Amino acid sequence: MRYKKTFIALVAAVILSTVGCDSPEVKSTLSAKSSIDTKVDSLLKIMTLEEKIGQMNQYNGFWNVTGPSPEEGTAKIKYKQLEQGLVGSMLNVRGVENVKAVQKIAVEKTRLGIPLIIGFDVIHGYKTLTPIPLAESASWDLEAIKKSAQNAAIEASAAGINWTFAPMVDISRDARWGRVMEGAGEDPYLASLIAKARVEGFQGEDLSAHHTIAACAKHFAGYGFAEAGRDYNTVDVSITTLHNTVFPPFMAATEAGVRTFMNSFNELNGIPATGNVFLQRQILKGDWGFDGFIVSDWDSVGEMVTHGYAKDDKHAAEIAVNAGSDMDMEAYIFINSLKSLVEEGKVKESDIDDAVRRILKVKFELGLFEDPYKYCDLAREKEVIGNKKLHEASLDIAKKSIVLLKNESQLLPLKKQGLDIAVIGDLADDKTSPLGSWRIAAEDSTAISVIEGLKAYPDNKITYVSGPELVTGTPSFTTEVQLNTTNRSGIEQAVDAAKNKDVVIMVLGEHGFQSGEARSRSNLKLPGLQQELLEAVYKVNKNIVLVLMNGRPLAINWANDHIPSIVEAWQLGTQSGNAIAQVLYGDYNPSGKLPMTFPKNVGQVPIYYNSKNTGRPPLEQPKSVFYSHYQDVSNEPLYEFGFGLSYTTFEYGDLKLSSDSFTSDGAINISFTISNTGKYEGKEVAQMYIRDLVGSITRPVKELKGFDIISLKPGETKEVSFIIDVNTVQFYSANEIWEAEPGDFKVFIGGSSSTVLEADFSLLKSNR
Ligand code: BGC
């Protein structure tokens, strides 16, 4: 409250000296009731050009912000600029004391006292981590995903943070790309709903509340289409693929009111995203009417020089701002170049004003002008961070994220008594890898390991042998993971331990730092010596439950051919081991479905369910070799999009359409039944896909258009229905607009993209 008075008094004083006390600006600024736009405009009027450019400058806070002011180097420059009101935002400053320290400088030392917006990569939780976003997406549970983002906001905001660089909504069809772990998979429909859920979760109903934070849809755009899955690589994507596949989740985030966007490192069709007028000015701020601000990715302004698109940093600043980038993350370029660019007439001051207006607006919406220390409550920080409720919620979504890939001879669920079990694999007692690579605020070794989780079931005998180490040394966020490919010690002990056991649980997969930014892989097999270990153990005991812990789809053909039970447990966050144990013992019946296709081998990549038919698709009995295929592997994936088993079984039937045609103002009701034909109560994600048979551009063989999570007791049958209307069938057509083209369609129903029911329908031309 004290601050509120100070800020308004300060602004009033400056305005009085600038425009006179009777001016409407003064009155409107002083009125708490005046709209945010009016306040922003009044403030903008009294800002110098340097102060405006300062708002567009974001720094990484790496020095000890609570200590004395730094004496040398970049830290000194940053500190000085902070004191001069030349910094609008900081990232990676966290914890109440630290945030308060930098905020105090901005608020108390600068001429206008404009508060900082404090950003941080709250990707899947702050300190209490939930599953990596790809894993959460496998739950298909929008409410649970929203709740997870809500909890992340509660915890992060208690640590002083008011802006997250999430959700990442990049679609990707390439499991080689390490950042698939951070997204929602390959499908634009599912990913759009998840984008909306996450934005709503982070931002809540009231952005000015102290437990909600601004979200950031990133990376705009095309980042997930990096050639060959190599991070930061060239992206060349057609305009129709952009609109039909890449843009939808970004559009959904915009419609959900996301307050910020981040552009991306990659070039898109020859133009870096950061300097891309089409992406930022035409599509986002133009067609979609986005009124928040765009932050660059880390030094992506400067990287336009390396891309060969700007001749030097100053040129890069000119291109970035003219293209609609509003804030420069850690490149020091806007702050150093924009003033002279304005003076030289190369950047319009009105464009600077527009950028600053957007940034100030979000700060006002967050309530930072009312109280810049609203996220800085030490008591709340202590009470909220890591509290029990957050752990319970993390466990809940962790269970929902697990996907049962195979369960032949019903090895699972495990009996709770009398079993002699061997647990094998370095990852089984790894308390860090389940945290994934975006664990910045979580401390290492804070996840519940599988071994710890299994201890909750004490009536079975457990023998643990790790087998060979997965990695050598201690990998970190900034260093390459060194795999152990030579030291086989541990294989023999593992084989011995597996002999004569009732069940062997093998926990294999990827180290936590093998996925994430800059963590592309050129093969998708089990890394290191794990395949060798698996095969050696299989020779002495075939009753293996393979628990996979990984951040991307893996090509595990051999395992699928030989191992009876396979559980995809991703990187599930803090409660990982508990969630896995509860699923293995059947206290939670797995219900997850893959949000991304698992290939048979890396050569099939990119592989995705909503592909085109081509002119020569495989026939059941090919007449010659001249069709679209490989000589050495089928076109089919190992596990298709939408796939996931349960301990029970489901049967689909009785597909009915209320009509076999509709017009643009009408709709068709699709209904069908699902029966639980197995022994356990369970949940099934019922999925509806369509195919548009002929289009002005060719249409995918299947497109997800609806899903619902249905709970069923053994023997129970429920009717499920979906609506098909113009929204279901529209796409970005050859006319370069979103439209529904009259014609014939198919609708498919099932528990994965390999659907089991199908019917035909048509969209008729309207008479009007
Ligand atoms: C990543 C962004 C992230 C930023 C700040 C970049 O390297 O690409 O996704 O938000 O760093 O940490």
PDB file of C-alpha atoms in Angstrom, residues 154-379:
ATOM      1  CA  ILE A 154       0.937 -21.137  -6.700  1.00  0.00           C
ATOM      2  CA  GLU A 155       4.379 -22.451  -5.804  1.00  0.00           C
ATOM      3  CA  ALA A 156       6.383 -20.217  -8.165  1.00  0.00           C
ATOM      4  CA  SER A 157       4.510 -17.057  -7.206  1.00  0.00           C
ATOM      5  CA  ALA A 158       5.262 -17.813  -3.555  1.00  0.00           C
ATOM      6  CA  ALA A 159       8.937 -17.652  -4.545  1.00  0.00           C
ATOM      7  CA  GLY A 160       8.583 -14.171  -6.012  1.00  0.00           C
ATOM      8  CA  ILE A 161       8.052 -15.171  -9.644  1.00  0.00           C
ATOM      9  CA  ASN A 162       5.299 -13.565 -11.657  1.00  0.00           C
ATOM     10  CA  TRP A 163       5.884 -14.789 -15.196  1.00  0.00           C
ATOM     11  CA  THR A 164       6.591 -18.277 -16.513  1.00  0.00           C
ATOM     12  CA  PHE A 165       8.134 -19.107 -19.872  1.00  0.00           C
ATOM     13  CA  ALA A 166       5.546 -21.806 -20.416  1.00  0.00           C
ATOM     14  CA  PRO A 167       3.658 -23.481 -21.925  1.00  0.00           C
ATOM     15  CA  MET A 168       5.818 -24.643 -24.779  1.00  0.00           C
ATOM     16  CA  VAL A 169       3.225 -25.417 -27.428  1.00  0.00           C
ATOM     17  CA  ASP A 170       5.503 -26.485 -30.276  1.00  0.00           C
ATOM     18  CA  ILE A 171       4.132 -29.429 -32.229  1.00  0.00           C
ATOM     19  CA  SER A 172       6.788 -31.948 -33.126  1.00  0.00           C
ATOM     20  CA  ARG A 173       6.775 -35.130 -35.171  1.00  0.00           C
ATOM     21  CA  ASP A 174      10.378 -35.920 -34.517  1.00  0.00           C
ATOM     22  CA  ALA A 175      11.427 -37.870 -31.448  1.00  0.00           C
ATOM     23  CA  ARG A 176      15.058 -37.062 -32.135  1.00  0.00           C
ATOM     24  CA  TRP A 177      14.370 -33.485 -31.039  1.00  0.00           C
ATOM     25  CA  GLY A 178      15.125 -33.294 -27.325  1.00  0.00           C
ATOM     26  CA  ARG A 179      12.482 -30.701 -26.595  1.00  0.00           C
ATOM     27  CA  VAL A 180       9.571 -32.992 -27.379  1.00  0.00           C
ATOM     28  CA  MET A 181       9.637 -33.582 -23.614  1.00  0.00           C
ATOM     29  CA  GLU A 182       8.504 -30.013 -23.086  1.00  0.00           C
ATOM     30  CA  GLY A 183       5.518 -30.031 -25.430  1.00  0.00           C
ATOM     31  CA  ALA A 184       2.214 -31.797 -25.881  1.00  0.00           C
ATOM     32  CA  GLY A 185       3.242 -34.097 -28.708  1.00  0.00           C
ATOM     33  CA  GLU A 186       2.341 -34.288 -32.369  1.00  0.00           C
ATOM     34  CA  ASP A 187      -1.330 -33.491 -32.636  1.00  0.00           C
ATOM     35  CA  PRO A 188      -2.668 -29.948 -33.111  1.00  0.00           C
ATOM     36  CA  TYR A 189      -6.113 -30.703 -31.676  1.00  0.00           C
ATOM     37  CA  LEU A 190      -4.923 -32.306 -28.435  1.00  0.00           C
ATOM     38  CA  ALA A 191      -2.082 -29.808 -28.102  1.00  0.00           C
ATOM     39  CA  SER A 192      -4.475 -26.870 -28.525  1.00  0.00           C
ATOM     40  CA  LEU A 193      -6.708 -28.057 -25.720  1.00  0.00           C
ATOM     41  CA  ILE A 194      -3.668 -28.639 -23.535  1.00  0.00           C
ATOM     42  CA  ALA A 195      -2.289 -25.192 -24.395  1.00  0.00           C
ATOM     43  CA  LYS A 196      -5.573 -23.651 -23.277  1.00  0.00           C
ATOM     44  CA  ALA A 197      -5.622 -25.711 -20.066  1.00  0.00           C
ATOM     45  CA  ARG A 198      -2.067 -24.714 -19.189  1.00  0.00           C
ATOM     46  CA  VAL A 199      -2.580 -21.028 -19.904  1.00  0.00           C
ATOM     47  CA  GLU A 200      -5.758 -21.015 -17.830  1.00  0.00           C
ATOM     48  CA  GLY A 201      -3.995 -22.894 -15.080  1.00  0.00           C
ATOM     49  CA  PHE A 202      -1.056 -20.486 -14.833  1.00  0.00           C
ATOM     50  CA  GLN A 203      -3.036 -17.288 -15.242  1.00  0.00           C
ATOM     51  CA  GLY A 204      -6.228 -18.247 -13.399  1.00  0.00           C
ATOM     52  CA  GLU A 205      -9.331 -16.100 -13.495  1.00  0.00           C
ATOM     53  CA  ASP A 206      -7.581 -13.104 -12.013  1.00  0.00           C
ATOM     54  CA  LEU A 207      -4.057 -12.294 -13.109  1.00  0.00           C
ATOM     55  CA  SER A 208      -3.712  -9.717 -10.359  1.00  0.00           C
ATOM     56  CA  ALA A 209      -4.137 -12.343  -7.633  1.00  0.00           C
ATOM     57  CA  HIS A 210      -0.893 -13.133  -5.818  1.00  0.00           C
ATOM     58  CA  HIS A 211      -1.004 -16.829  -6.696  1.00  0.00           C
ATOM     59  CA  THR A 212      -1.384 -16.511 -10.474  1.00  0.00           C
ATOM     60  CA  ILE A 213       1.363 -15.691 -12.974  1.00  0.00           C
ATOM     61  CA  ALA A 214       1.562 -14.572 -16.597  1.00  0.00           C
ATOM     62  CA  ALA A 215       2.041 -17.408 -19.079  1.00  0.00           C
ATOM     63  CA  CYS A 216       4.122 -17.407 -22.258  1.00  0.00           C
ATOM     64  CA  ALA A 217       3.295 -19.418 -25.372  1.00  0.00           C
ATOM     65  CA  LYS A 218       6.568 -20.466 -26.946  1.00  0.00           C
ATOM     66  CA  HIS A 219       8.384 -20.765 -29.320  1.00  0.00           C
ATOM     67  CA  PHE A 220       6.710 -18.863 -32.114  1.00  0.00           C
ATOM     68  CA  ALA A 221       7.028 -20.614 -34.474  1.00  0.00           C
ATOM     69  CA  GLY A 222       8.037 -23.844 -36.115  1.00  0.00           C
ATOM     70  CA  TYR A 223      10.775 -24.684 -33.605  1.00  0.00           C
ATOM     71  CA  GLY A 224       9.571 -28.308 -33.327  1.00  0.00           C
ATOM     72  CA  PHE A 225      10.139 -28.838 -37.054  1.00  0.00           C
ATOM     73  CA  ALA A 226      13.932 -28.476 -36.866  1.00  0.00           C
ATOM     74  CA  GLU A 227      15.429 -30.441 -39.753  1.00  0.00           C
ATOM     75  CA  ALA A 228      16.640 -33.893 -38.712  1.00  0.00           C
ATOM     76  CA  GLY A 229      15.427 -33.217 -35.182  1.00  0.00           C
ATOM     77  CA  ARG A 230      18.606 -31.268 -34.442  1.00  0.00           C
ATOM     78  CA  ASP A 231      17.888 -28.460 -32.014  1.00  0.00           C
ATOM     79  CA  TYR A 232      18.082 -24.900 -33.394  1.00  0.00           C
ATOM     80  CA  ASN A 233      18.307 -26.261 -36.937  1.00  0.00           C
ATOM     81  CA  THR A 234      16.690 -24.815 -40.069  1.00  0.00           C
ATOM     82  CA  VAL A 235      12.905 -25.007 -40.378  1.00  0.00           C
ATOM     83  CA  ASP A 236      11.207 -25.046 -43.760  1.00  0.00           C
ATOM     84  CA  VAL A 237       7.472 -25.614 -43.502  1.00  0.00           C
ATOM     85  CA  SER A 238       4.679 -24.892 -45.986  1.00  0.00           C
ATOM     86  CA  ILE A 239       2.132 -22.220 -45.280  1.00  0.00           C
ATOM     87  CA  THR A 240      -0.701 -24.758 -45.041  1.00  0.00           C
ATOM     88  CA  THR A 241       1.218 -26.949 -42.576  1.00  0.00           C
ATOM     89  CA  LEU A 242       1.942 -23.838 -40.540  1.00  0.00           C
ATOM     90  CA  HIS A 243      -1.733 -22.937 -40.352  1.00  0.00           C
ATOM     91  CA  ASN A 244      -3.138 -26.433 -39.980  1.00  0.00           C
ATOM     92  CA  THR A 245      -0.526 -27.972 -37.699  1.00  0.00           C
ATOM     93  CA  VAL A 246       1.929 -25.498 -36.171  1.00  0.00           C
ATOM     94  CA  PHE A 247      -0.267 -22.498 -35.403  1.00  0.00           C
ATOM     95  CA  PRO A 248      -3.388 -24.038 -33.773  1.00  0.00           C
ATOM     96  CA  PRO A 249      -1.940 -24.438 -30.251  1.00  0.00           C
ATOM     97  CA  PHE A 250      -0.553 -20.888 -30.408  1.00  0.00           C
ATOM     98  CA  MET A 251      -3.927 -19.645 -31.550  1.00  0.00           C
ATOM     99  CA  ALA A 252      -5.597 -21.568 -28.726  1.00  0.00           C
ATOM    100  CA  ALA A 253      -3.202 -19.987 -26.224  1.00  0.00           C
ATOM    101  CA  THR A 254      -4.034 -16.554 -27.624  1.00  0.00           C
ATOM    102  CA  GLU A 255      -7.747 -17.240 -27.359  1.00  0.00           C
ATOM    103  CA  ALA A 256      -7.226 -18.387 -23.783  1.00  0.00           C
ATOM    104  CA  GLY A 257      -5.764 -14.949 -23.079  1.00  0.00           C
ATOM    105  CA  VAL A 258      -2.067 -15.799 -22.794  1.00  0.00           C
ATOM    106  CA  ARG A 259      -0.302 -12.549 -21.901  1.00  0.00           C
ATOM    107  CA  THR A 260       3.060 -13.166 -23.551  1.00  0.00           C
ATOM    108  CA  PHE A 261       4.681 -15.037 -26.405  1.00  0.00           C
ATOM    109  CA  MET A 262       8.288 -16.027 -26.923  1.00  0.00           C
ATOM    110  CA  ASN A 263       9.685 -16.151 -30.421  1.00  0.00           C
ATOM    111  CA  SER A 264      12.166 -18.820 -31.378  1.00  0.00           C
ATOM    112  CA  PHE A 265      15.765 -19.507 -32.253  1.00  0.00           C
ATOM    113  CA  ASN A 266      15.041 -21.055 -35.630  1.00  0.00           C
ATOM    114  CA  GLU A 267      14.647 -19.525 -39.012  1.00  0.00           C
ATOM    115  CA  LEU A 268      11.323 -20.230 -40.665  1.00  0.00           C
ATOM    116  CA  ASN A 269      11.409 -20.515 -44.452  1.00  0.00           C
ATOM    117  CA  GLY A 270      14.546 -18.375 -44.600  1.00  0.00           C
ATOM    118  CA  ILE A 271      13.652 -15.730 -42.021  1.00  0.00           C
ATOM    119  CA  PRO A 272      14.590 -16.041 -38.338  1.00  0.00           C
ATOM    120  CA  ALA A 273      11.466 -16.084 -36.164  1.00  0.00           C
ATOM    121  CA  THR A 274      12.805 -13.158 -34.124  1.00  0.00           C
ATOM    122  CA  GLY A 275      12.916 -10.974 -37.218  1.00  0.00           C
ATOM    123  CA  ASN A 276       9.819 -12.407 -38.835  1.00  0.00           C
ATOM    124  CA  VAL A 277       7.203  -9.803 -39.772  1.00  0.00           C
ATOM    125  CA  PHE A 278       4.794 -12.430 -41.057  1.00  0.00           C
ATOM    126  CA  LEU A 279       4.801 -14.362 -37.779  1.00  0.00           C
ATOM    127  CA  GLN A 280       4.807 -11.522 -35.299  1.00  0.00           C
ATOM    128  CA  ARG A 281       3.153  -8.547 -36.934  1.00  0.00           C
ATOM    129  CA  GLN A 282       0.903 -10.150 -39.527  1.00  0.00           C
ATOM    130  CA  ILE A 283      -0.320 -13.324 -37.822  1.00  0.00           C
ATOM    131  CA  LEU A 284       0.053 -12.832 -34.075  1.00  0.00           C
ATOM    132  CA  LYS A 285      -0.470  -9.131 -33.489  1.00  0.00           C
ATOM    133  CA  GLY A 286      -2.505  -8.656 -36.668  1.00  0.00           C
ATOM    134  CA  ASP A 287      -4.828 -11.519 -37.549  1.00  0.00           C
ATOM    135  CA  TRP A 288      -5.069 -12.885 -34.015  1.00  0.00           C
ATOM    136  CA  GLY A 289      -5.222  -9.506 -32.298  1.00  0.00           C
ATOM    137  CA  PHE A 290      -2.742 -10.531 -29.581  1.00  0.00           C
ATOM    138  CA  ASP A 291      -2.362  -7.582 -27.215  1.00  0.00           C
ATOM    139  CA  GLY A 292       0.310  -8.922 -24.856  1.00  0.00           C
ATOM    140  CA  PHE A 293       4.041  -8.717 -25.564  1.00  0.00           C
ATOM    141  CA  ILE A 294       6.614 -10.885 -27.321  1.00  0.00           C
ATOM    142  CA  VAL A 295       9.908 -11.685 -25.637  1.00  0.00           C
ATOM    143  CA  SER A 296      12.799 -12.951 -27.717  1.00  0.00           C
ATOM    144  CA  ASP A 297      14.416 -16.248 -26.860  1.00  0.00           C
ATOM    145  CA  TRP A 298      17.798 -16.086 -25.140  1.00  0.00           C
ATOM    146  CA  ASP A 299      19.997 -13.923 -27.411  1.00  0.00           C
ATOM    147  CA  SER A 300      17.854 -14.822 -30.422  1.00  0.00           C
ATOM    148  CA  VAL A 301      18.106 -11.170 -31.482  1.00  0.00           C
ATOM    149  CA  GLY A 302      21.887 -11.427 -31.639  1.00  0.00           C
ATOM    150  CA  GLU A 303      21.771 -14.821 -33.323  1.00  0.00           C
ATOM    151  CA  MET A 304      20.196 -13.215 -36.395  1.00  0.00           C
ATOM    152  CA  VAL A 305      23.729 -12.102 -37.203  1.00  0.00           C
ATOM    153  CA  THR A 306      24.968 -15.695 -37.057  1.00  0.00           C
ATOM    154  CA  HIS A 307      21.985 -16.846 -39.124  1.00  0.00           C
ATOM    155  CA  GLY A 308      23.242 -14.495 -41.827  1.00  0.00           C
ATOM    156  CA  TYR A 309      20.151 -12.308 -41.685  1.00  0.00           C
ATOM    157  CA  ALA A 310      21.524  -9.205 -39.936  1.00  0.00           C
ATOM    158  CA  LYS A 311      24.922  -7.675 -40.619  1.00  0.00           C
ATOM    159  CA  ASP A 312      25.604  -6.717 -37.008  1.00  0.00           C
ATOM    160  CA  ASP A 313      23.875  -6.375 -33.643  1.00  0.00           C
ATOM    161  CA  LYS A 314      22.450  -2.972 -34.413  1.00  0.00           C
ATOM    162  CA  HIS A 315      20.958  -4.241 -37.643  1.00  0.00           C
ATOM    163  CA  ALA A 316      19.536  -7.188 -35.692  1.00  0.00           C
ATOM    164  CA  ALA A 317      17.805  -4.808 -33.255  1.00  0.00           C
ATOM    165  CA  GLU A 318      16.332  -2.880 -36.152  1.00  0.00           C
ATOM    166  CA  ILE A 319      15.002  -6.064 -37.775  1.00  0.00           C
ATOM    167  CA  ALA A 320      13.671  -7.494 -34.502  1.00  0.00           C
ATOM    168  CA  VAL A 321      11.704  -4.429 -33.422  1.00  0.00           C
ATOM    169  CA  ASN A 322      10.404  -3.710 -36.886  1.00  0.00           C
ATOM    170  CA  ALA A 323       9.217  -7.316 -37.005  1.00  0.00           C
ATOM    171  CA  GLY A 324       7.370  -6.977 -33.692  1.00  0.00           C
ATOM    172  CA  SER A 325       9.732  -8.396 -31.051  1.00  0.00           C
ATOM    173  CA  ASP A 326       9.047  -6.387 -27.904  1.00  0.00           C
ATOM    174  CA  MET A 327      11.606  -7.533 -25.346  1.00  0.00           C
ATOM    175  CA  ASP A 328      15.213  -8.601 -25.746  1.00  0.00           C
ATOM    176  CA  MET A 329      16.235 -11.532 -23.553  1.00  0.00           C
ATOM    177  CA  GLU A 330      19.838 -11.234 -22.449  1.00  0.00           C
ATOM    178  CA  ALA A 331      21.294 -10.047 -25.776  1.00  0.00           C
ATOM    179  CA  TYR A 332      22.075  -6.469 -24.559  1.00  0.00           C
ATOM    180  CA  ILE A 333      21.201  -5.347 -28.062  1.00  0.00           C
ATOM    181  CA  PHE A 334      18.010  -3.306 -27.733  1.00  0.00           C
ATOM    182  CA  ILE A 335      19.507  -1.322 -24.882  1.00  0.00           C
ATOM    183  CA  ASN A 336      22.650  -0.573 -26.876  1.00  0.00           C
ATOM    184  CA  SER A 337      21.176   0.139 -30.296  1.00  0.00           C
ATOM    185  CA  LEU A 338      17.577   1.235 -30.231  1.00  0.00           C
ATOM    186  CA  LYS A 339      18.124   4.877 -29.278  1.00  0.00           C
ATOM    187  CA  SER A 340      20.352   5.582 -32.242  1.00  0.00           C
ATOM    188  CA  LEU A 341      18.107   3.530 -34.510  1.00  0.00           C
ATOM    189  CA  VAL A 342      15.192   5.787 -33.548  1.00  0.00           C
ATOM    190  CA  GLU A 343      17.311   8.888 -34.023  1.00  0.00           C
ATOM    191  CA  GLU A 344      18.367   7.664 -37.459  1.00  0.00           C
ATOM    192  CA  GLY A 345      14.735   7.001 -38.364  1.00  0.00           C
ATOM    193  CA  LYS A 346      15.313   3.269 -38.841  1.00  0.00           C
ATOM    194  CA  VAL A 347      12.955   2.328 -36.022  1.00  0.00           C
ATOM    195  CA  LYS A 348       9.813   4.367 -35.400  1.00  0.00           C
ATOM    196  CA  GLU A 349       9.294   5.687 -31.901  1.00  0.00           C
ATOM    197  CA  SER A 350       5.664   4.682 -32.301  1.00  0.00           C
ATOM    198  CA  ASP A 351       6.814   1.041 -32.575  1.00  0.00           C
ATOM    199  CA  ILE A 352       8.855   1.454 -29.396  1.00  0.00           C
ATOM    200  CA  ASP A 353       5.751   2.928 -27.748  1.00  0.00           C
ATOM    201  CA  ASP A 354       3.683  -0.004 -28.894  1.00  0.00           C
ATOM    202  CA  ALA A 355       6.169  -2.493 -27.429  1.00  0.00           C
ATOM    203  CA  VAL A 356       6.411  -0.624 -24.130  1.00  0.00           C
ATOM    204  CA  ARG A 357       2.651  -0.190 -23.932  1.00  0.00           C
ATOM    205  CA  ARG A 358       2.266  -3.968 -24.179  1.00  0.00           C
ATOM    206  CA  ILE A 359       4.893  -4.618 -21.500  1.00  0.00           C
ATOM    207  CA  LEU A 360       3.498  -2.033 -19.081  1.00  0.00           C
ATOM    208  CA  LYS A 361       0.004  -3.330 -19.636  1.00  0.00           C
ATOM    209  CA  VAL A 362       0.963  -6.823 -18.475  1.00  0.00           C
ATOM    210  CA  LYS A 363       2.732  -5.329 -15.442  1.00  0.00           C
ATOM    211  CA  PHE A 364      -0.422  -3.411 -14.570  1.00  0.00           C
ATOM    212  CA  GLU A 365      -2.564  -6.507 -15.093  1.00  0.00           C
ATOM    213  CA  LEU A 366      -0.349  -8.454 -12.717  1.00  0.00           C
ATOM    214  CA  GLY A 367      -0.952  -5.760 -10.139  1.00  0.00           C
ATOM    215  CA  LEU A 368       2.744  -4.953  -9.898  1.00  0.00           C
ATOM    216  CA  PHE A 369       2.102  -1.207  -9.858  1.00  0.00           C
ATOM    217  CA  GLU A 370      -0.331  -1.633  -7.002  1.00  0.00           C
ATOM    218  CA  ASP A 371       2.169  -3.604  -5.012  1.00  0.00           C
ATOM    219  CA  PRO A 372       5.494  -4.610  -6.558  1.00  0.00           C
ATOM    220  CA  TYR A 373       6.245  -6.819  -3.554  1.00  0.00           C
ATOM    221  CA  LYS A 374       3.004  -8.748  -3.753  1.00  0.00           C
ATOM    222  CA  TYR A 375       4.881 -11.966  -4.568  1.00  0.00           C
ATOM    223  CA  CYS A 376       7.421 -11.340  -1.868  1.00  0.00           C
ATOM    224  CA  ASP A 377       5.877 -12.679   1.295  1.00  0.00           C
ATOM    225  CA  LEU A 378       8.400 -14.699   3.271  1.00  0.00           C
ATOM    226  CA  ALA A 379       5.723 -16.391   5.358  1.00  0.00           C
TER     227      ALA A 379
END
